[in-house]
Amino acid sequence: MDEFDLIRRYFTRDSNSPGVVVGVGDDGAILRPTPGLLQVQVIDTLVEGTHFPSNMKAVDVGYRVVAVNLSDIAAMGATPRWMTLALTLWDKDEQWVEEFGAGLFAAADEHNVALVGGDTTQGDVVVASIHITGEVEEGKSLLRSGAEVGDTVYVTGTLGDAAAGLEMIENNRRDDFLQRRFLRPVARIDKGLELAGRAHAAIDVSDGLVGDLRKMLNASGVGASIDVDAIPISKELRTQFGADDACRFALTGGDDYELCFTARPGSVDDIDDITAIGTVIQGNELVCRQDGEIVEVDDSGYRHFA
């Protein structure tokens, strides 16, 4: 099966998505943006052996590559609309491609995102890149650079689960909840939309809480003090790894794709599944306290080429 047969069979759909004038099958997509809204563009790449294990199921790879991009849209307070796919394959058969496409569309359909184009090629490992276009009202987009002194620092959900799940996969241990948190991350689109125009700054936790919080603080030109004991940790993580390792995963583990954001104290109390973990302060330091004592957390998040 050549490139064009592959695209036609596994990635072409009749799209009834609003705004799609021309979708998959031409040299480019033609889209009609919603009048009065700003566009948000995000792109992320997953590389076999770097971002996911080689034996990971194709359906989970397809789901995950969409979800991690949706998470960036969520962190901007936007609504996802359209996506394109660039897929590099090597020794994968048609069943693998079919399952990958099933996972990809499962994640996209959860948020009514239309696949409108892309490219396939041959290479040494699987490389999947998704580009998503979202839309947001002017004045409501969330940025990393808006945190203000006196803001409360919040996170959604629980942290550390995905990194723990990946470690369990790599060590042939099993916990369905933790492993699913890595394999099928949940993009917090709903929370991003609730926070749009209300939170001062936001970032998704992809490279670890400490590393990503530092990125947001640096962009805002402020510091923060966080209470390590306040960080939400799931009972599954505590059960499988104990308190100390659970705390390590929560602070420095990546791939949770929860949101970390700042807002005025009390201004987001009506939003569920969020936890206050600290306060924005003057300066440029991130101070972590546990049991009232300052603890050192040496982690700047995952970095390519480091």
mmCIF file of N, CA, C and O in Angstrom, residues 36-40 76-78 135-143 192-193 195-201:
data_model
loop_
_atom_site.group_PDB
_atom_site.id
_atom_site.type_symbol
_atom_site.label_atom_id
_atom_site.label_comp_id
_atom_site.label_asym_id
_atom_site.label_seq_id
_atom_site.Cartn_x
_atom_site.Cartn_y
_atom_site.Cartn_z
ATOM 1 N N GLY A 36 -14.396 37.145 14.417
ATOM 2 C CA GLY A 36 -14.246 37.784 15.722
ATOM 3 C C GLY A 36 -13.380 37.032 16.712
ATOM 4 O O GLY A 36 -13.098 37.546 17.791
ATOM 5 N N LEU A 37 -12.948 35.803 16.367
ATOM 6 C CA LEU A 37 -12.118 35.026 17.282
ATOM 7 C C LEU A 37 -10.665 35.018 16.818
ATOM 8 O O LEU A 37 -10.373 35.081 15.621
ATOM 9 N N LEU A 38 -9.756 34.918 17.771
ATOM 10 C CA LEU A 38 -8.338 34.800 17.476
ATOM 11 C C LEU A 38 -7.972 33.324 17.323
ATOM 12 O O LEU A 38 -8.590 32.448 17.939
ATOM 13 N N GLN A 39 -6.950 33.047 16.521
ATOM 14 C CA GLN A 39 -6.488 31.679 16.335
ATOM 15 C C GLN A 39 -5.308 31.370 17.250
ATOM 16 O O GLN A 39 -4.460 32.208 17.512
ATOM 17 N N VAL A 40 -5.274 30.129 17.726
ATOM 18 C CA VAL A 40 -4.159 29.600 18.504
ATOM 19 C C VAL A 40 -3.588 28.421 17.736
ATOM 20 O O VAL A 40 -4.337 27.525 17.335
ATOM 21 N N MET A 76 -4.042 27.378 26.798
ATOM 22 C CA MET A 76 -4.236 28.711 26.222
ATOM 23 C C MET A 76 -5.664 29.207 26.407
ATOM 24 O O MET A 76 -5.996 30.321 26.001
ATOM 25 N N GLY A 77 -6.536 28.371 26.997
ATOM 26 C CA GLY A 77 -7.923 28.773 27.189
ATOM 27 C C GLY A 77 -8.739 28.764 25.913
ATOM 28 O O GLY A 77 -9.751 29.462 25.808
ATOM 29 N N ALA A 78 -8.320 27.954 24.934
ATOM 30 C CA ALA A 78 -8.938 27.980 23.611
ATOM 31 C C ALA A 78 -9.803 26.753 23.365
ATOM 32 O O ALA A 78 -9.758 25.768 24.104
ATOM 33 N N GLU A 135 -9.359 28.295 18.662
ATOM 34 C CA GLU A 135 -9.879 29.656 18.623
ATOM 35 C C GLU A 135 -10.196 30.127 20.037
ATOM 36 O O GLU A 135 -10.586 29.328 20.896
ATOM 37 N N VAL A 136 -10.018 31.432 20.252
ATOM 38 C CA VAL A 136 -10.258 32.009 21.569
ATOM 39 C C VAL A 136 -10.743 33.442 21.404
ATOM 40 O O VAL A 136 -10.362 34.134 20.457
ATOM 41 N N GLU A 137 -11.600 33.870 22.327
ATOM 42 C CA GLU A 137 -12.061 35.258 22.300
ATOM 43 C C GLU A 137 -10.917 36.200 22.632
ATOM 44 O O GLU A 137 -10.062 35.892 23.478
ATOM 45 N N GLU A 138 -10.897 37.331 21.968
ATOM 46 C CA GLU A 138 -9.867 38.323 22.251
ATOM 47 C C GLU A 138 -9.979 38.772 23.710
ATOM 48 O O GLU A 138 -11.067 39.032 24.223
ATOM 49 N N GLY A 139 -8.843 38.813 24.382
ATOM 50 C CA GLY A 139 -8.809 39.211 25.782
ATOM 51 C C GLY A 139 -8.991 38.074 26.760
ATOM 52 O O GLY A 139 -8.884 38.275 27.975
ATOM 53 N N LYS A 140 -9.254 36.862 26.260
ATOM 54 C CA LYS A 140 -9.477 35.729 27.154
ATOM 55 C C LYS A 140 -8.400 34.647 27.061
ATOM 56 O O LYS A 140 -8.461 33.651 27.774
ATOM 57 N N SER A 141 -7.434 34.817 26.177
ATOM 58 C CA SER A 141 -6.397 33.797 26.043
ATOM 59 C C SER A 141 -5.529 33.757 27.296
ATOM 60 O O SER A 141 -5.270 34.779 27.940
ATOM 61 N N LEU A 142 -5.104 32.542 27.647
ATOM 62 C CA LEU A 142 -4.227 32.334 28.794
ATOM 63 C C LEU A 142 -2.783 32.270 28.304
ATOM 64 O O LEU A 142 -2.481 31.554 27.353
ATOM 65 N N LEU A 143 -1.898 32.980 28.980
ATOM 66 C CA LEU A 143 -0.480 32.984 28.645
ATOM 67 C C LEU A 143 0.335 32.575 29.864
ATOM 68 O O LEU A 143 -0.165 32.585 30.993
ATOM 69 N N GLY A 192 -9.596 24.678 30.865
ATOM 70 C CA GLY A 192 -9.031 25.839 30.184
ATOM 71 C C GLY A 192 -10.099 26.846 29.799
ATOM 72 O O GLY A 192 -9.910 28.064 29.950
ATOM 73 N N LEU A 193 -11.238 26.360 29.328
ATOM 74 C CA LEU A 193 -12.324 27.262 28.950
ATOM 75 C C LEU A 193 -12.926 27.945 30.171
ATOM 76 O O LEU A 193 -13.308 29.123 30.112
ATOM 77 N N LEU A 195 -11.264 28.714 32.807
ATOM 78 C CA LEU A 195 -10.267 29.653 33.315
ATOM 79 C C LEU A 195 -10.020 30.833 32.385
ATOM 80 O O LEU A 195 -9.457 31.850 32.812
ATOM 81 N N ALA A 196 -10.417 30.713 31.123
ATOM 82 C CA ALA A 196 -10.177 31.773 30.149
ATOM 83 C C ALA A 196 -10.783 33.085 30.626
ATOM 84 O O ALA A 196 -11.951 33.152 30.996
ATOM 85 N N GLY A 197 -9.962 34.108 30.648
ATOM 86 C CA GLY A 197 -10.411 35.416 31.102
ATOM 87 C C GLY A 197 -10.452 35.569 32.606
ATOM 88 O O GLY A 197 -10.772 36.652 33.108
ATOM 89 N N ARG A 198 -10.109 34.503 33.358
ATOM 90 C CA ARG A 198 -10.159 34.556 34.821
ATOM 91 C C ARG A 198 -8.779 34.292 35.435
ATOM 92 O O ARG A 198 -8.370 35.006 36.351
ATOM 93 N N ALA A 199 -8.102 33.260 34.974
ATOM 94 C CA ALA A 199 -6.745 33.008 35.454
ATOM 95 C C ALA A 199 -5.797 34.046 34.866
ATOM 96 O O ALA A 199 -6.035 34.589 33.781
ATOM 97 N N HIS A 200 -4.726 34.330 35.591
ATOM 98 C CA HIS A 200 -3.745 35.301 35.116
ATOM 99 C C HIS A 200 -2.677 34.666 34.240
ATOM 100 O O HIS A 200 -2.136 35.307 33.337
ATOM 101 N N ALA A 201 -2.322 33.417 34.519
ATOM 102 C CA ALA A 201 -1.301 32.713 33.746
ATOM 103 C C ALA A 201 -1.576 31.225 33.839
ATOM 104 O O ALA A 201 -2.185 30.755 34.802
#
